[in-house]
């Protein structure tokens, strides 16, 4: 099968990978390992999506992402806050409540994230079919 014509995005990824593999492996200095690993954690994308429209309280996030445990949500929120993707705001209510918002940095990732989400939605049936074919091939 002939190799398809590479577009600009392909070239950008190829060039980035060439730069990264030429660097010594120092995880905190590698953008892929340091940043994308964190953003690729199980719940990060869903939390960012939930905060894209507006700020939310913890309980709202639990309702929007019903399969996340409170412990996992707390952990993911702390990681996103540590990375500067979200901000945590204590509200002067009784009892005190907290809401989470996307920071400017978090908002800056919505465009690339939308592209990835759209790709996943478009290709989900193809990927599920590929998984099924693979499992059928691997099952004796």
PDB file of C-alpha atoms in Angstrom, residues 4-74:
ATOM      1  CA  UNK A   4      -0.252   8.578   2.028  1.00  0.00           C
ATOM      2  CA  UNK A   5       0.846  12.147   1.505  1.00  0.00           C
ATOM      3  CA  UNK A   6       1.951  13.666   4.803  1.00  0.00           C
ATOM      4  CA  UNK A   7       0.247  16.913   5.779  1.00  0.00           C
ATOM      5  CA  UNK A   8       1.605  19.767   7.888  1.00  0.00           C
ATOM      6  CA  UNK A   9       0.339  18.242  11.146  1.00  0.00           C
ATOM      7  CA  UNK A  10       2.144  14.990  10.370  1.00  0.00           C
ATOM      8  CA  UNK A  11       5.360  16.895   9.729  1.00  0.00           C
ATOM      9  CA  UNK A  12       4.984  18.903  12.942  1.00  0.00           C
ATOM     10  CA  UNK A  13       4.562  15.733  15.015  1.00  0.00           C
ATOM     11  CA  UNK A  14       7.455  13.993  13.269  1.00  0.00           C
ATOM     12  CA  UNK A  15       9.776  16.964  13.810  1.00  0.00           C
ATOM     13  CA  UNK A  16       8.730  17.314  17.458  1.00  0.00           C
ATOM     14  CA  UNK A  17       9.393  13.630  18.061  1.00  0.00           C
ATOM     15  CA  UNK A  18      12.821  13.878  16.456  1.00  0.00           C
ATOM     16  CA  UNK A  19      13.698  16.789  18.788  1.00  0.00           C
ATOM     17  CA  UNK A  20      12.429  14.935  21.850  1.00  0.00           C
ATOM     18  CA  UNK A  21      14.240  11.672  21.154  1.00  0.00           C
ATOM     19  CA  UNK A  22      17.459  13.626  20.660  1.00  0.00           C
ATOM     20  CA  UNK A  23      17.166  15.023  24.205  1.00  0.00           C
ATOM     21  CA  UNK A  24      18.357  13.132  27.242  1.00  0.00           C
ATOM     22  CA  UNK A  25      15.433  11.498  29.024  1.00  0.00           C
ATOM     23  CA  UNK A  26      14.762  13.915  31.855  1.00  0.00           C
ATOM     24  CA  UNK A  27      11.032  13.482  32.399  1.00  0.00           C
ATOM     25  CA  UNK A  28      10.289  16.916  33.933  1.00  0.00           C
ATOM     26  CA  UNK A  29      11.908  18.608  30.922  1.00  0.00           C
ATOM     27  CA  UNK A  30      10.054  16.556  28.305  1.00  0.00           C
ATOM     28  CA  UNK A  31       6.733  18.197  27.354  1.00  0.00           C
ATOM     29  CA  UNK A  32       5.170  14.906  26.318  1.00  0.00           C
ATOM     30  CA  UNK A  33       6.002  13.111  29.534  1.00  0.00           C
ATOM     31  CA  UNK A  34       5.530  16.063  31.860  1.00  0.00           C
ATOM     32  CA  UNK A  35       2.457  17.824  30.483  1.00  0.00           C
ATOM     33  CA  UNK A  36       0.598  15.388  28.272  1.00  0.00           C
ATOM     34  CA  UNK A  37       0.881  12.523  30.733  1.00  0.00           C
ATOM     35  CA  UNK A  38      -0.932  14.640  33.314  1.00  0.00           C
ATOM     36  CA  UNK A  39      -3.558  15.896  30.885  1.00  0.00           C
ATOM     37  CA  UNK A  40      -4.027  12.370  29.605  1.00  0.00           C
ATOM     38  CA  UNK A  41      -4.971  11.043  33.027  1.00  0.00           C
ATOM     39  CA  UNK A  42      -8.320   9.313  33.126  1.00  0.00           C
ATOM     40  CA  UNK A  43     -10.458  12.205  34.412  1.00  0.00           C
ATOM     41  CA  UNK A  44      -8.593  15.365  33.382  1.00  0.00           C
ATOM     42  CA  UNK A  45     -10.241  15.822  29.993  1.00  0.00           C
ATOM     43  CA  UNK A  46     -13.747  15.301  31.363  1.00  0.00           C
ATOM     44  CA  UNK A  47     -13.133  17.814  34.152  1.00  0.00           C
ATOM     45  CA  UNK A  48     -11.822  20.421  31.722  1.00  0.00           C
ATOM     46  CA  UNK A  49     -14.839  19.802  29.489  1.00  0.00           C
ATOM     47  CA  UNK A  50     -17.182  20.227  32.465  1.00  0.00           C
ATOM     48  CA  UNK A  51     -15.534  23.536  33.382  1.00  0.00           C
ATOM     49  CA  UNK A  52     -15.474  24.886  29.818  1.00  0.00           C
ATOM     50  CA  UNK A  53     -18.953  26.382  30.081  1.00  0.00           C
ATOM     51  CA  UNK A  54     -18.700  27.850  33.576  1.00  0.00           C
ATOM     52  CA  UNK A  55     -17.295  27.425  37.054  1.00  0.00           C
ATOM     53  CA  UNK A  56     -18.607  24.503  39.058  1.00  0.00           C
ATOM     54  CA  UNK A  57     -18.715  23.281  42.616  1.00  0.00           C
ATOM     55  CA  UNK A  58     -17.369  19.900  43.625  1.00  0.00           C
ATOM     56  CA  UNK A  59     -20.844  18.336  43.946  1.00  0.00           C
ATOM     57  CA  UNK A  60     -21.773  19.547  40.454  1.00  0.00           C
ATOM     58  CA  UNK A  61     -18.677  17.886  39.030  1.00  0.00           C
ATOM     59  CA  UNK A  62     -19.593  14.632  40.777  1.00  0.00           C
ATOM     60  CA  UNK A  63     -23.050  14.787  39.157  1.00  0.00           C
ATOM     61  CA  UNK A  64     -21.657  15.631  35.718  1.00  0.00           C
ATOM     62  CA  UNK A  65     -19.090  12.813  35.884  1.00  0.00           C
ATOM     63  CA  UNK A  66     -21.080  10.178  37.796  1.00  0.00           C
ATOM     64  CA  UNK A  67     -18.554   7.364  37.418  1.00  0.00           C
ATOM     65  CA  UNK A  68     -15.765   9.283  39.180  1.00  0.00           C
ATOM     66  CA  UNK A  69     -15.200   8.676  42.878  1.00  0.00           C
ATOM     67  CA  UNK A  70     -14.902  11.668  45.184  1.00  0.00           C
ATOM     68  CA  UNK A  71     -11.346  10.609  45.953  1.00  0.00           C
ATOM     69  CA  UNK A  72     -10.400  10.476  42.263  1.00  0.00           C
ATOM     70  CA  UNK A  73     -12.086  13.815  41.595  1.00  0.00           C
ATOM     71  CA  UNK A  74     -10.198  15.427  44.472  1.00  0.00           C
TER      72      UNK A  74
END
